[in-house]
Amino acid sequence: MLNIYIADTAALSEESVFWDYMDKVDETRQEKVWQCRNGEDRKRSLLAGYLIQVGMKNLISQGNGAQEDAVPLALAYTYGENGKPFFKDYDEIYFSLSHSGHYVTGVFSNHEVGIDVQKHRGMQYDMAGRFFAEEDKSLLERLGEENSNDNFYRMWAVKESYMKLTGEGMRQGLDATVVEPDGEGLHCGRVRRKDGKTENAFFTVSDI
């Protein structure tokens, strides 16, 4: 089972809609929203909390859909060794969140999972040279220059997703894994950890 959600902060542009969504999240998330320093960060935090509510309600109701006007779930969290959050009362459900630019995304599964969204900006080949494994740099070169910028961000997103899956974050290092696509392009494949400490993970890339 794998459910993915994505939201755009533009949906909260009107103040009345923002407050309407505040009523859809629990008090813990409301506090996190107000801890954010600027308006865009508040919108991203609010949508992240809303996606958690929708994702969990859909799973609990076995896919029948979330009631938007229902009372928000009061969710308690526990944390893994490296700080990865889990639902305290739903230990069979795993989730991951990400945001970049105007977008917030979340994934829910009955297996360990990670997700990342990246806004594609200017060319970042110097970042690849500094942080990616040699195998990854060779792959980017083989894929060619035509879509090199997009391929860089796809690879970055895959690696970030894997770090969220393991819960290790940036302490793991972007060069600790190798991205191995199936077929042409960075659309799907596996992530191989070079030290062999964990099994391979499988990825799929979607372009918004």
Short mmCIF file of C-alpha atoms in Angstrom, two decimals:
data_model
loop_
_atom_site.label_atom_id
_atom_site.label_comp_id
_atom_site.label_asym_id
_atom_site.label_seq_id
_atom_site.Cartn_x
_atom_site.Cartn_y
_atom_site.Cartn_z
CA MET A 1 0.00 0.00 0.00
CA LEU A 2 1.30 3.42 -0.95
CA ASN A 3 -0.73 6.65 -0.91
CA ILE A 4 0.84 9.90 -2.12
CA TYR A 5 -0.62 13.38 -1.70
CA ILE A 6 0.51 16.78 -2.96
CA ALA A 7 -0.77 20.27 -2.23
CA ASP A 8 -0.02 23.81 -3.42
CA THR A 9 0.26 26.69 -0.94
CA ALA A 10 -1.66 28.83 -3.44
CA ALA A 11 -4.76 27.11 -2.06
CA LEU A 12 -4.28 29.11 1.16
CA SER A 13 -3.92 32.52 -0.46
CA GLU A 14 -7.22 33.77 0.95
CA GLU A 15 -7.20 34.42 4.69
CA SER A 16 -10.61 32.79 5.19
CA VAL A 17 -9.35 29.56 3.58
CA PHE A 18 -6.23 29.60 5.76
CA TRP A 19 -8.36 29.76 8.91
CA ASP A 20 -10.69 27.09 7.56
CA TYR A 21 -7.73 24.73 7.17
CA MET A 22 -6.47 25.61 10.65
CA ASP A 23 -9.67 24.06 11.96
CA LYS A 24 -8.83 20.82 10.11
CA VAL A 25 -5.56 20.15 11.97
CA ASP A 26 -4.92 19.28 15.60
CA GLU A 27 -3.61 21.66 18.26
CA THR A 28 -0.05 20.33 18.05
CA ARG A 29 0.13 21.23 14.34
CA GLN A 30 -1.51 24.61 14.99
CA GLU A 31 1.28 25.41 17.44
CA LYS A 32 3.89 24.41 14.84
CA VAL A 33 2.24 26.68 12.28
CA TRP A 34 2.48 29.71 14.56
CA GLN A 35 6.11 28.93 15.35
CA CYS A 36 6.97 29.63 11.69
CA ARG A 37 8.39 33.08 11.07
CA ASN A 38 6.81 34.01 7.74
CA GLY A 39 3.59 33.47 5.85
CA GLU A 40 4.86 30.95 3.30
CA ASP A 41 6.42 28.78 6.00
CA ARG A 42 3.12 28.85 7.88
CA LYS A 43 1.25 27.72 4.78
CA ARG A 44 3.69 24.88 4.17
CA SER A 45 3.47 23.74 7.80
CA LEU A 46 -0.32 23.93 7.74
CA LEU A 47 -0.60 21.93 4.53
CA ALA A 48 1.81 19.32 5.90
CA GLY A 49 -0.46 18.90 8.92
CA TYR A 50 -3.51 18.74 6.68
CA LEU A 51 -1.95 16.03 4.50
CA ILE A 52 -1.25 14.00 7.65
CA GLN A 53 -4.90 14.29 8.63
CA VAL A 54 -6.16 13.32 5.17
CA GLY A 55 -3.67 10.48 4.78
CA MET A 56 -4.44 8.96 8.15
CA LYS A 57 -8.21 9.36 7.86
CA ASN A 58 -8.19 7.71 4.45
CA LEU A 59 -6.23 4.75 5.83
CA ILE A 60 -8.34 4.43 8.95
CA SER A 61 -11.53 4.55 6.88
CA GLN A 62 -9.99 1.95 4.50
CA GLY A 63 -9.85 4.27 1.54
CA ASN A 64 -13.42 5.59 1.73
CA GLY A 65 -12.18 9.18 1.83
CA ALA A 66 -11.62 11.73 4.55
CA GLN A 67 -14.40 13.85 5.98
CA GLU A 68 -13.14 17.40 5.56
CA ASP A 69 -15.40 18.70 8.32
CA ALA A 70 -14.61 15.87 10.73
CA VAL A 71 -12.89 16.55 14.03
CA PRO A 72 -9.10 16.45 13.50
CA LEU A 73 -7.31 13.34 14.70
CA ALA A 74 -5.20 13.91 17.82
CA LEU A 75 -2.02 12.15 16.74
CA ALA A 76 0.82 11.34 19.11
CA TYR A 77 4.33 10.73 17.83
CA THR A 78 7.34 8.70 18.80
CA TYR A 79 10.82 8.99 17.31
CA GLY A 80 13.42 6.57 16.08
CA GLU A 81 17.10 6.49 16.96
CA ASN A 82 17.90 9.23 14.45
CA GLY A 83 14.82 11.34 15.08
CA LYS A 84 12.52 9.92 12.40
CA PRO A 85 8.87 10.40 13.50
CA PHE A 86 6.33 7.58 13.73
CA PHE A 87 2.70 7.50 14.78
CA LYS A 88 2.66 6.32 18.39
CA ASP A 89 -0.77 4.68 18.19
CA TYR A 90 -0.48 3.39 14.61
CA ASP A 91 2.81 1.52 14.50
CA GLU A 92 1.77 -0.30 11.32
CA ILE A 93 1.64 2.96 9.33
CA TYR A 94 4.73 4.81 8.06
CA PHE A 95 4.83 8.30 6.58
CA SER A 96 7.13 10.93 5.15
CA LEU A 97 6.69 14.61 4.28
CA SER A 98 8.54 17.11 2.11
CA HIS A 99 8.15 20.63 0.78
CA SER A 100 9.88 22.83 -1.76
CA GLY A 101 8.72 26.10 -3.26
CA HIS A 102 4.92 26.16 -3.27
CA TYR A 103 4.50 22.41 -2.97
CA VAL A 104 4.00 20.13 0.01
CA THR A 105 3.83 16.37 -0.43
CA GLY A 106 3.29 13.37 1.81
CA VAL A 107 3.35 9.60 1.49
CA PHE A 108 1.74 6.92 3.67
CA SER A 109 2.50 3.20 3.56
CA ASN A 110 2.53 -0.04 5.52
CA HIS A 111 6.29 -0.24 4.82
CA GLU A 112 9.17 2.12 5.56
CA VAL A 113 9.00 4.95 3.06
CA GLY A 114 10.54 8.30 2.17
CA ILE A 115 9.53 11.15 -0.14
CA ASP A 116 11.10 14.36 -1.39
CA VAL A 117 10.00 17.18 -3.68
CA GLN A 118 12.46 19.58 -5.29
CA LYS A 119 11.91 22.87 -7.08
CA HIS A 120 14.21 22.86 -10.11
CA ARG A 121 16.40 25.94 -10.07
CA GLY A 122 19.64 26.72 -11.90
CA MET A 123 22.32 24.25 -12.91
CA GLN A 124 23.94 22.56 -9.92
CA TYR A 125 26.66 20.38 -11.44
CA ASP A 126 29.16 21.71 -8.91
CA MET A 127 26.94 20.26 -6.16
CA ALA A 128 26.94 16.88 -7.89
CA GLY A 129 30.73 16.99 -8.14
CA ARG A 130 31.10 17.77 -4.45
CA PHE A 131 28.52 15.47 -2.90
CA PHE A 132 27.51 12.61 -5.22
CA ALA A 133 29.24 9.24 -5.55
CA GLU A 134 31.46 8.70 -8.57
CA GLU A 135 28.92 6.22 -9.98
CA ASP A 136 26.20 8.91 -9.80
CA LYS A 137 28.36 11.49 -11.53
CA SER A 138 29.11 9.02 -14.32
CA LEU A 139 25.38 8.31 -14.68
CA LEU A 140 24.57 12.00 -15.04
CA GLU A 141 27.20 12.30 -17.74
CA ARG A 142 25.79 9.29 -19.62
CA LEU A 143 22.30 10.74 -19.49
CA GLY A 144 23.59 13.74 -21.44
CA GLU A 145 23.30 17.50 -21.28
CA GLU A 146 19.80 17.91 -22.75
CA ASN A 147 18.01 17.27 -19.44
CA SER A 148 21.03 17.53 -17.15
CA ASN A 149 19.47 20.08 -14.78
CA ASP A 150 16.27 18.06 -14.34
CA ASN A 151 18.25 14.84 -13.90
CA PHE A 152 20.35 16.42 -11.16
CA TYR A 153 17.26 17.36 -9.17
CA ARG A 154 15.65 13.98 -9.77
CA MET A 155 18.73 12.26 -8.41
CA TRP A 156 18.90 14.64 -5.45
CA ALA A 157 15.23 13.93 -4.65
CA VAL A 158 15.82 10.17 -4.81
CA LYS A 159 18.74 10.43 -2.40
CA GLU A 160 16.85 12.72 -0.02
CA SER A 161 13.91 10.29 -0.07
CA TYR A 162 16.22 7.43 0.85
CA MET A 163 17.67 9.43 3.75
CA LYS A 164 14.13 9.96 5.04
CA LEU A 165 13.32 6.29 4.59
CA THR A 166 16.28 5.25 6.76
CA GLY A 167 15.83 8.20 9.14
CA GLU A 168 19.54 9.02 8.99
CA GLY A 169 19.19 12.30 7.12
CA MET A 170 22.24 14.19 5.90
CA ARG A 171 24.51 12.44 8.42
CA GLN A 172 24.44 9.52 5.99
CA GLY A 173 26.01 11.56 3.18
CA LEU A 174 24.80 11.85 -0.41
CA ASP A 175 27.78 9.82 -1.61
CA ALA A 176 26.86 6.84 0.59
CA THR A 177 24.29 5.65 -1.95
CA VAL A 178 24.25 4.95 -5.67
CA VAL A 179 21.17 5.54 -7.85
CA GLU A 180 20.64 2.70 -10.34
CA PRO A 181 17.78 3.40 -12.79
CA ASP A 182 15.78 0.79 -14.68
CA GLY A 183 15.98 1.61 -18.38
CA GLU A 184 16.64 5.06 -19.79
CA GLY A 185 16.33 8.15 -17.62
CA LEU A 186 15.76 8.67 -13.91
CA HIS A 187 12.17 7.52 -13.70
CA CYS A 188 12.37 4.38 -11.58
CA GLY A 189 14.96 1.98 -10.25
CA ARG A 190 16.74 1.22 -7.01
CA VAL A 191 19.02 2.91 -4.48
CA ARG A 192 22.03 0.83 -3.47
CA ARG A 193 23.81 1.62 -0.23
CA LYS A 194 27.54 1.32 -0.77
CA ASP A 195 28.35 -0.01 2.71
CA GLY A 196 25.76 -2.78 2.38
CA LYS A 197 24.24 -2.07 5.82
CA THR A 198 20.68 -2.06 4.49
CA GLU A 199 18.83 -3.71 1.63
CA ASN A 200 18.24 -1.92 -1.64
CA ALA A 201 15.33 0.51 -1.79
CA PHE A 202 13.20 1.08 -4.87
CA PHE A 203 12.19 4.49 -6.20
CA THR A 204 9.81 6.13 -8.64
CA VAL A 205 10.13 9.73 -9.83
CA SER A 206 7.13 11.84 -10.83
CA ASP A 207 7.42 15.23 -12.52
CA ILE A 208 4.77 17.75 -11.51
#
